[in-house]
Structure formats: C-alpha cells, structure tokens
Amino acid sequence: MKSVIFAAAVASAAAFAPAQTGKATTSLNAFENELGAQPPLGFYDPFGMLDDADQERFDRLRYVEIKHGRISQLAFLGQITTRAGYHLPGAIDGAGDSFADFPNGFAAIGGPDSIPGAGTGQILFFIGALELAVMKDVTGENEFVGDFRNGYIDFGWDDFDEE
C-alpha cells in the first residue's frame, strides 16, 4: 500500500515539472552591437521585423520607437496632472467654458460633458501639425536618433558619447 501511495505521489509531482523545449533565438548578428542590446537576450526582435532589414530600416524603427515613447510619457503626465486637479487657466472656447469645466480622461472626448467636436478637431489638427512640421530633424544637426533639438537647445551636458 505504501508503494502505491509513493508511486501516485511521484506521478503527480511529474505533472508539475517544466517541459523540455528547444532553444529558440530571435537575435540578429547585424544589430548585436546597437545601443540597448544587452545580455542575456542580446538584440531582441520577437516579431522578426528586422530579419531582412538594413541599417536605414533599423534607424527608422528606432526613431519611431523613441518618438512614440515620448508621446506616451507626455500623455501619462497629462493624465495624472489633470486627475490631480491641475488645469490650464482661461477659456477653452469662445463661449467662456474653462478647461476645468470638462471631465478628465476619455470622458473629455466621448462623454456627455465632452469637448465639442470642433475642439477635438483642433486638437487633432495641432497634433498633425506637430507630427508633420516640428517632430523631425529638419536641420540635419541631430547627434543621435530621436534628437529633435534642431540646433536650438544645447546645454553642453547632452552630447552623445560613443563610450
């Protein structure tokens, strides 16, 4: 009886053992020395977007990643700032509605007390203008991918160093 119980315990414990899998790699040797590639993963490309890519394609995707990361950071900062009760002073429209009169978050876009359609259109137009005219390297003076200073802001501490 003891041996049957022991065999049942061993069999049930084997069900929780990790399954053996083959080693799969998604690293590419072409971009192994790029900024951000670090052990143990090395260059990590889980979707294979750079399988047949050249340096120009890599730089474009890096540029877009940095820009979208900055937009996400600003969106998060705007969300927590308005949730804390801080709003821009003044009126948002000609009718005299202040910024604090509208709700926070997605309710400001689609809720019952949301910003009117013309106001939402102005916001989207402004974002498009920033995307097309401002958020790019127009002077060719960028020191690294994602450098949008265009030669205007240089405090001396932000020089990119290869070390």
Coordinates of C-alpha atoms in Angstrom, one line a residue:
M1 CA 0.0 0.0 0.0
K2 CA 2.8 2.4 0.8
S3 CA 4.5 1.8 -2.5
V4 CA 1.2 2.6 -4.4
I5 CA 0.9 5.9 -2.5
F6 CA 4.5 6.7 -3.2
A7 CA 4.1 5.9 -6.9
A8 CA 1.0 8.1 -7.1
A9 CA 2.8 10.9 -5.4
V10 CA 5.8 10.7 -7.8
A11 CA 3.5 10.6 -10.8
S12 CA 1.5 13.6 -9.7
A13 CA 4.7 15.5 -9.0
A14 CA 6.0 14.8 -12.5
A15 CA 2.9 16.7 -13.9
F16 CA 4.4 19.9 -12.5
A17 CA 7.9 19.5 -13.9
P18 CA 8.8 22.0 -16.6
A19 CA 8.5 20.7 -20.1
Q20 CA 11.7 20.5 -22.2
T21 CA 11.7 22.8 -25.1
G22 CA 14.3 23.5 -27.8
K23 CA 16.4 26.7 -27.8
A24 CA 14.8 29.4 -30.0
T25 CA 16.7 32.6 -30.8
T26 CA 15.5 35.8 -32.2
S27 CA 18.8 37.6 -32.1
L28 CA 20.3 39.1 -35.2
N29 CA 24.1 39.4 -35.5
A30 CA 23.7 42.5 -37.7
F31 CA 22.4 44.7 -34.9
E32 CA 24.1 43.0 -32.0
N33 CA 26.3 46.0 -31.1
E34 CA 23.5 48.6 -31.2
L35 CA 22.5 50.7 -28.1
G36 CA 20.1 48.6 -26.0
A37 CA 21.3 45.2 -26.9
Q38 CA 22.4 43.5 -23.6
P39 CA 22.8 40.1 -22.1
P40 CA 21.1 37.6 -21.8
L41 CA 18.9 38.5 -24.7
G42 CA 21.3 40.5 -26.9
F43 CA 19.4 42.1 -29.7
Y44 CA 15.8 41.2 -29.1
D45 CA 13.4 41.2 -32.1
P46 CA 10.5 38.9 -31.1
F47 CA 8.3 39.7 -34.1
G48 CA 11.2 39.4 -36.7
M49 CA 10.6 42.9 -38.0
L50 CA 14.3 43.3 -38.8
D51 CA 15.0 39.9 -40.3
D52 CA 16.0 41.3 -43.7
A53 CA 16.5 44.9 -42.7
D54 CA 19.4 47.2 -43.4
Q55 CA 20.7 50.0 -41.1
E56 CA 18.4 52.6 -42.6
R57 CA 15.3 50.5 -41.7
F58 CA 16.7 49.9 -38.2
D59 CA 17.3 53.6 -37.7
R60 CA 13.7 54.4 -38.9
L61 CA 12.2 51.9 -36.5
R62 CA 14.4 53.2 -33.6
Y63 CA 13.3 56.8 -34.4
V64 CA 9.6 55.9 -34.4
E65 CA 10.0 53.9 -31.1
I66 CA 11.6 56.9 -29.4
K67 CA 9.0 59.3 -30.7
H68 CA 6.1 57.1 -29.6
G69 CA 7.7 56.6 -26.2
R70 CA 8.0 60.4 -25.7
I71 CA 4.3 60.8 -26.8
S72 CA 3.3 58.1 -24.3
Q73 CA 5.2 59.8 -21.5
L74 CA 3.6 63.2 -22.2
A75 CA 0.1 61.5 -22.3
F76 CA 0.7 59.9 -19.0
L77 CA 1.9 63.2 -17.5
G78 CA -1.1 65.0 -18.8
Q79 CA -3.4 62.3 -17.4
I80 CA -2.0 62.4 -13.9
T81 CA -1.8 66.2 -13.9
T82 CA -5.5 66.7 -14.8
R83 CA -6.5 63.9 -12.4
A84 CA -4.7 65.8 -9.6
G85 CA -6.9 68.8 -10.4
Y86 CA -4.5 71.0 -12.3
H87 CA -6.0 72.5 -15.4
L88 CA -4.8 75.2 -17.8
P89 CA -6.1 78.7 -16.9
G90 CA -8.5 80.6 -19.1
A91 CA -11.3 79.6 -21.5
I92 CA -11.1 76.7 -23.9
D93 CA -13.7 78.2 -26.3
G94 CA -15.4 81.5 -27.2
A95 CA -18.4 80.6 -25.0
G96 CA -16.3 81.0 -21.9
D97 CA -16.0 77.4 -20.8
S98 CA -12.9 76.9 -18.8
F99 CA -10.6 73.9 -19.1
A100 CA -11.7 72.7 -15.6
D101 CA -15.3 72.5 -16.8
F102 CA -14.6 69.4 -18.8
P103 CA -14.1 65.9 -17.3
N104 CA -10.8 64.0 -17.2
G105 CA -9.6 61.1 -19.4
F106 CA -11.7 59.5 -22.1
A107 CA -14.9 61.2 -20.8
A108 CA -13.4 64.5 -22.2
I109 CA -13.6 63.1 -25.7
G110 CA -16.8 61.0 -25.7
G111 CA -18.7 61.6 -22.6
P112 CA -21.9 63.6 -22.1
D113 CA -20.0 66.7 -21.0
S114 CA -17.2 66.2 -23.5
I115 CA -15.3 68.8 -25.5
P116 CA -17.3 69.8 -28.6
G117 CA -16.4 68.2 -32.0
A118 CA -14.7 71.4 -33.3
G119 CA -12.4 71.5 -30.2
T120 CA -11.5 67.9 -30.7
G121 CA -10.8 68.6 -34.4
Q122 CA -8.5 71.5 -33.4
I123 CA -6.6 69.2 -31.0
L124 CA -6.1 66.6 -33.7
F125 CA -5.1 69.3 -36.3
F126 CA -2.5 70.5 -33.8
I127 CA -1.1 67.0 -33.3
G128 CA -0.9 66.5 -37.0
A129 CA 0.9 69.8 -37.5
L130 CA 3.4 68.8 -34.8
E131 CA 3.9 65.4 -36.5
L132 CA 4.5 66.9 -40.0
A133 CA 6.4 70.0 -39.2
V134 CA 8.0 70.0 -35.7
M135 CA 8.8 66.5 -34.6
K136 CA 11.6 65.8 -37.1
D137 CA 15.2 66.7 -37.7
V138 CA 14.9 69.5 -40.2
T139 CA 18.4 70.9 -39.9
G140 CA 20.4 67.7 -40.1
E141 CA 22.3 68.5 -36.9
N142 CA 21.0 65.6 -34.9
E143 CA 23.6 63.9 -32.7
F144 CA 21.6 60.6 -32.3
V145 CA 18.4 59.0 -33.5
G146 CA 15.4 60.9 -31.9
D147 CA 17.3 64.2 -31.4
F148 CA 14.7 66.9 -32.3
R149 CA 16.6 69.9 -30.9
N150 CA 17.5 71.1 -34.5
G151 CA 20.5 73.0 -33.2
Y152 CA 18.5 75.3 -30.8
I153 CA 19.0 73.8 -27.4
D154 CA 22.5 72.9 -26.2
F155 CA 23.2 72.9 -22.5
G156 CA 26.6 71.1 -23.0
W157 CA 25.6 68.1 -20.9
D158 CA 23.6 66.3 -23.6
D159 CA 26.4 65.4 -26.0
F160 CA 26.1 61.8 -27.2
D161 CA 29.3 59.9 -26.5
E162 CA 30.3 56.6 -28.0
E163 CA 31.6 55.2 -24.7

